[in-house]
PDB file of C-alpha atoms in Angstrom:
ATOM      1  CA  ARG A 221      35.607 158.007  46.547  1.00  0.00           C
ATOM      2  CA  GLN A 222      33.532 155.812  44.235  1.00  0.00           C
ATOM      3  CA  ALA A 223      30.831 158.502  44.318  1.00  0.00           C
ATOM      4  CA  GLY A 224      33.339 161.195  43.348  1.00  0.00           C
ATOM      5  CA  HIS A 225      33.962 162.640  46.801  1.00  0.00           C
ATOM      6  CA  ALA A 226      37.456 163.747  47.764  1.00  0.00           C
ATOM      7  CA  VAL A 227      38.400 161.861  50.933  1.00  0.00           C
ATOM      8  CA  ARG A 228      41.121 162.256  53.537  1.00  0.00           C
ATOM      9  CA  MET A 229      41.323 159.563  56.171  1.00  0.00           C
ATOM     10  CA  ILE A 230      42.780 159.856  59.674  1.00  0.00           C
ATOM     11  CA  ALA A 231      43.634 156.619  61.492  1.00  0.00           C
ATOM     12  CA  ILE A 232      43.815 157.932  65.047  1.00  0.00           C
ATOM     13  CA  ALA A 233      45.103 154.658  66.488  1.00  0.00           C
ATOM     14  CA  GLY A 234      48.248 154.990  64.356  1.00  0.00           C
ATOM     15  CA  ILE A 235      49.207 158.443  65.649  1.00  0.00           C
ATOM     16  CA  GLU A 236      51.343 158.842  68.782  1.00  0.00           C
ATOM     17  CA  PHE A 237      50.434 162.053  70.609  1.00  0.00           C
ATOM     18  CA  PRO A 238      50.310 163.256  74.219  1.00  0.00           C
ATOM     19  CA  CYS A 239      47.130 163.659  76.211  1.00  0.00           C
ATOM     20  CA  LEU A 240      46.298 167.109  77.505  1.00  0.00           C
ATOM     21  CA  ARG A 241      46.640 167.374  81.255  1.00  0.00           C
ATOM     22  CA  SER A 242      45.399 170.872  82.041  1.00  0.00           C
ATOM     23  CA  GLN A 243      43.202 173.657  80.745  1.00  0.00           C
ATOM     24  CA  ASP A 244      46.324 175.797  80.412  1.00  0.00           C
ATOM     25  CA  GLU A 245      47.867 173.228  78.034  1.00  0.00           C
ATOM     26  CA  TRP A 246      44.680 173.223  75.963  1.00  0.00           C
ATOM     27  CA  THR A 247      44.274 176.995  75.922  1.00  0.00           C
ATOM     28  CA  HIS A 248      47.887 178.136  75.590  1.00  0.00           C
ATOM     29  CA  GLY A 249      49.803 175.060  74.436  1.00  0.00           C
ATOM     30  CA  THR A 250      50.626 174.256  70.855  1.00  0.00           C
ATOM     31  CA  LEU A 251      49.206 171.487  68.749  1.00  0.00           C
ATOM     32  CA  PRO A 252      51.664 168.578  68.571  1.00  0.00           C
ATOM     33  CA  PRO A 253      53.309 168.484  65.119  1.00  0.00           C
ATOM     34  CA  GLN A 254      52.071 164.942  64.474  1.00  0.00           C
ATOM     35  CA  LEU A 255      48.466 166.247  64.654  1.00  0.00           C
ATOM     36  CA  GLN A 256      48.881 169.252  62.359  1.00  0.00           C
ATOM     37  CA  GLY A 257      47.977 167.201  59.278  1.00  0.00           C
ATOM     38  CA  SER A 258      44.870 165.901  61.010  1.00  0.00           C
ATOM     39  CA  GLN A 259      43.769 169.385  61.989  1.00  0.00           C
ATOM     40  CA  GLU A 260      44.364 170.593  58.428  1.00  0.00           C
ATOM     41  CA  ALA A 261      42.318 167.689  57.006  1.00  0.00           C
ATOM     42  CA  ILE A 262      39.413 168.451  59.364  1.00  0.00           C
ATOM     43  CA  GLY A 263      39.561 172.125  58.387  1.00  0.00           C
ATOM     44  CA  TRP A 264      39.543 171.131  54.712  1.00  0.00           C
ATOM     45  CA  ALA A 265      36.569 168.765  54.941  1.00  0.00           C
ATOM     46  CA  ASP A 266      32.946 169.739  54.372  1.00  0.00           C
ATOM     47  CA  HIS A 267      31.693 166.574  56.073  1.00  0.00           C
ATOM     48  CA  LEU A 268      33.260 164.465  58.819  1.00  0.00           C
ATOM     49  CA  VAL A 269      32.659 160.765  59.337  1.00  0.00           C
ATOM     50  CA  ILE A 270      33.764 159.451  62.719  1.00  0.00           C
ATOM     51  CA  VAL A 271      33.712 155.687  63.170  1.00  0.00           C
ATOM     52  CA  TYR A 272      34.355 154.198  66.602  1.00  0.00           C
ATOM     53  CA  PRO A 273      33.470 151.290  68.857  1.00  0.00           C
ATOM     54  CA  LEU A 274      31.550 151.840  72.068  1.00  0.00           C
ATOM     55  CA  TRP A 275      34.032 151.072  74.873  1.00  0.00           C
ATOM     56  CA  LEU A 276      32.876 150.766  78.465  1.00  0.00           C
ATOM     57  CA  GLY A 277      29.749 152.662  77.481  1.00  0.00           C
ATOM     58  CA  ASP A 278      31.607 155.615  75.989  1.00  0.00           C
ATOM     59  CA  VAL A 279      33.814 157.010  73.250  1.00  0.00           C
ATOM     60  CA  PRO A 280      37.283 155.390  73.319  1.00  0.00           C
ATOM     61  CA  ALA A 281      39.747 157.439  75.368  1.00  0.00           C
ATOM     62  CA  LEU A 282      42.071 157.836  72.369  1.00  0.00           C
ATOM     63  CA  LEU A 283      39.309 159.466  70.300  1.00  0.00           C
ATOM     64  CA  LYS A 284      38.502 161.809  73.174  1.00  0.00           C
ATOM     65  CA  ALA A 285      42.197 162.718  73.599  1.00  0.00           C
ATOM     66  CA  PHE A 286      42.455 163.330  69.841  1.00  0.00           C
ATOM     67  CA  LEU A 287      39.436 165.645  69.833  1.00  0.00           C
ATOM     68  CA  GLU A 288      40.759 167.526  72.872  1.00  0.00           C
ATOM     69  CA  GLN A 289      44.038 168.175  71.054  1.00  0.00           C
ATOM     70  CA  ILE A 290      42.425 169.093  67.722  1.00  0.00           C
ATOM     71  CA  ALA A 291      39.533 171.236  69.029  1.00  0.00           C
ATOM     72  CA  ARG A 292      41.617 174.062  70.427  1.00  0.00           C
ATOM     73  CA  PRO A 293      40.586 177.706  70.729  1.00  0.00           C
ATOM     74  CA  GLY A 294      40.945 179.453  67.393  1.00  0.00           C
ATOM     75  CA  PHE A 295      40.414 176.269  65.406  1.00  0.00           C
ATOM     76  CA  ALA A 296      37.222 174.731  66.753  1.00  0.00           C
ATOM     77  CA  PHE A 297      35.673 177.863  68.215  1.00  0.00           C
ATOM     78  CA  THR A 298      36.213 181.572  68.617  1.00  0.00           C
ATOM     79  CA  PRO A 299      38.135 182.226  71.841  1.00  0.00           C
ATOM     80  CA  GLY A 300      37.403 185.014  74.286  1.00  0.00           C
ATOM     81  CA  SER A 301      33.610 184.904  74.156  1.00  0.00           C
ATOM     82  CA  GLY A 302      33.299 183.327  77.611  1.00  0.00           C
ATOM     83  CA  TYR A 303      31.333 180.462  76.106  1.00  0.00           C
ATOM     84  CA  PRO A 304      32.641 178.580  73.088  1.00  0.00           C
ATOM     85  CA  ALA A 305      31.294 180.400  70.057  1.00  0.00           C
ATOM     86  CA  PRO A 306      31.461 178.404  66.819  1.00  0.00           C
ATOM     87  CA  GLY A 307      34.518 179.220  64.750  1.00  0.00           C
ATOM     88  CA  PRO A 308      36.043 177.903  61.532  1.00  0.00           C
ATOM     89  CA  LEU A 309      34.310 174.512  61.750  1.00  0.00           C
ATOM     90  CA  LYS A 310      30.832 176.052  61.695  1.00  0.00           C
ATOM     91  CA  GLY A 311      28.814 174.842  58.730  1.00  0.00           C
ATOM     92  CA  LYS A 312      30.450 171.435  58.418  1.00  0.00           C
ATOM     93  CA  SER A 313      28.300 168.344  58.836  1.00  0.00           C
ATOM     94  CA  ALA A 314      29.112 164.977  60.385  1.00  0.00           C
ATOM     95  CA  ARG A 315      28.049 161.374  60.641  1.00  0.00           C
ATOM     96  CA  LEU A 316      28.907 159.293  63.699  1.00  0.00           C
ATOM     97  CA  ILE A 317      29.081 155.533  63.145  1.00  0.00           C
ATOM     98  CA  VAL A 318      29.201 153.576  66.397  1.00  0.00           C
ATOM     99  CA  THR A 319      29.694 149.831  66.687  1.00  0.00           C
ATOM    100  CA  MET A 320      28.852 147.834  69.801  1.00  0.00           C
ATOM    101  CA  GLY A 321      28.246 144.365  71.129  1.00  0.00           C
ATOM    102  CA  MET A 322      24.775 145.062  72.531  1.00  0.00           C
ATOM    103  CA  PRO A 323      21.666 145.494  70.383  1.00  0.00           C
ATOM    104  CA  ALA A 324      21.373 149.049  69.037  1.00  0.00           C
ATOM    105  CA  LEU A 325      17.815 149.251  70.358  1.00  0.00           C
ATOM    106  CA  VAL A 326      19.017 148.630  73.920  1.00  0.00           C
ATOM    107  CA  TYR A 327      21.673 151.339  73.569  1.00  0.00           C
ATOM    108  CA  ARG A 328      19.171 153.844  72.163  1.00  0.00           C
ATOM    109  CA  TRP A 329      16.270 153.263  74.535  1.00  0.00           C
ATOM    110  CA  TYR A 330      17.659 151.860  77.777  1.00  0.00           C
ATOM    111  CA  PHE A 331      20.991 153.721  77.837  1.00  0.00           C
ATOM    112  CA  LEU A 332      19.541 156.723  75.940  1.00  0.00           C
ATOM    113  CA  GLN A 333      22.608 156.596  73.644  1.00  0.00           C
ATOM    114  CA  HIS A 334      24.363 158.685  76.280  1.00  0.00           C
ATOM    115  CA  SER A 335      27.918 158.811  74.890  1.00  0.00           C
ATOM    116  CA  LEU A 336      26.748 159.373  71.323  1.00  0.00           C
ATOM    117  CA  THR A 337      24.514 162.237  72.434  1.00  0.00           C
ATOM    118  CA  SER A 338      27.380 163.711  74.462  1.00  0.00           C
ATOM    119  CA  LEU A 339      29.803 163.670  71.510  1.00  0.00           C
ATOM    120  CA  LYS A 340      27.131 165.023  69.188  1.00  0.00           C
ATOM    121  CA  ARG A 341      25.782 167.819  71.410  1.00  0.00           C
ATOM    122  CA  ASN A 342      28.653 168.686  73.756  1.00  0.00           C
ATOM    123  CA  VAL A 343      31.461 168.600  71.214  1.00  0.00           C
ATOM    124  CA  LEU A 344      30.416 168.701  67.567  1.00  0.00           C
ATOM    125  CA  GLN A 345      27.260 170.825  67.711  1.00  0.00           C
ATOM    126  CA  LEU A 346      28.797 173.104  70.335  1.00  0.00           C
ATOM    127  CA  ILE A 347      31.524 174.096  67.861  1.00  0.00           C
ATOM    128  CA  GLY A 348      29.050 174.592  65.011  1.00  0.00           C
ATOM    129  CA  ILE A 349      29.125 171.246  63.209  1.00  0.00           C
ATOM    130  CA  ARG A 350      25.534 170.657  62.073  1.00  0.00           C
ATOM    131  CA  PRO A 351      23.765 168.524  61.162  1.00  0.00           C
ATOM    132  CA  VAL A 352      25.291 165.563  62.991  1.00  0.00           C
ATOM    133  CA  ARG A 353      23.653 162.306  62.003  1.00  0.00           C
ATOM    134  CA  GLU A 354      24.259 158.892  63.483  1.00  0.00           C
ATOM    135  CA  THR A 355      24.405 155.251  62.539  1.00  0.00           C
ATOM    136  CA  ILE A 356      24.467 152.677  65.335  1.00  0.00           C
ATOM    137  CA  ILE A 357      25.566 149.155  64.499  1.00  0.00           C
ATOM    138  CA  GLY A 358      24.674 146.786  67.309  1.00  0.00           C
ATOM    139  CA  MET A 359      25.564 143.131  67.793  1.00  0.00           C
ATOM    140  CA  ILE A 360      28.732 143.754  65.776  1.00  0.00           C
ATOM    141  CA  GLU A 361      30.145 140.279  66.409  1.00  0.00           C
ATOM    142  CA  THR A 362      27.140 138.548  64.819  1.00  0.00           C
ATOM    143  CA  THR A 363      25.716 141.146  62.425  1.00  0.00           C
ATOM    144  CA  ASN A 364      25.701 140.901  58.639  1.00  0.00           C
ATOM    145  CA  HIS A 365      28.748 143.080  57.897  1.00  0.00           C
ATOM    146  CA  ARG A 366      28.122 143.159  54.154  1.00  0.00           C
ATOM    147  CA  ARG A 367      24.626 144.591  54.689  1.00  0.00           C
ATOM    148  CA  TRP A 368      26.008 147.342  56.938  1.00  0.00           C
ATOM    149  CA  LEU A 369      28.863 148.149  54.569  1.00  0.00           C
ATOM    150  CA  ASP A 370      26.358 148.444  51.718  1.00  0.00           C
ATOM    151  CA  ARG A 371      24.231 150.838  53.808  1.00  0.00           C
ATOM    152  CA  ILE A 372      27.259 152.945  54.712  1.00  0.00           C
ATOM    153  CA  ARG A 373      28.393 153.045  51.072  1.00  0.00           C
ATOM    154  CA  ALA A 374      24.919 154.295  50.119  1.00  0.00           C
ATOM    155  CA  LEU A 375      25.249 157.053  52.730  1.00  0.00           C
ATOM    156  CA  GLY A 376      28.606 157.987  51.213  1.00  0.00           C
ATOM    157  CA  LYS A 377      27.042 158.368  47.791  1.00  0.00           C
ATOM    158  CA  ALA A 378      24.417 160.749  49.134  1.00  0.00           C
ATOM    159  CA  ALA A 379      25.178 164.447  49.357  1.00  0.00           C
ATOM    160  CA  ARG A 380      25.862 165.634  52.922  1.00  0.00           C
TER     161      ARG A 380
END
């Protein structure tokens, strides 16, 4: 906002919504009303910033459930092609910011940043969101938070 960008924020943890339990629900069900504003905000945005902690080596279940609800046929990709073809979200960009207790270097090289790569490639890039850049903040309990916040603010000032 300080750099002049229009911003809409979604606090997923504050939204009560059901988890999808079948492909039929995802394909033919309707988006819960409490997520319609979130889907509209994502459709409106040119750039998405997703911030999450690494939990048990993966994306938190609530974030995954949110993305499953939001990324329905017709919104995230063109249905009926047999393989998800990018739809209305094509052309947007994203930044993933992941916090974790382990050193970022260990996550990148030993664990091959598995969950981050999965979210990036198997969800965001699959539906046409490109480029997807990443910021990994390791040792979150002991890191210099001010330094990281300054770096993230600088990213926010930069164009896409």
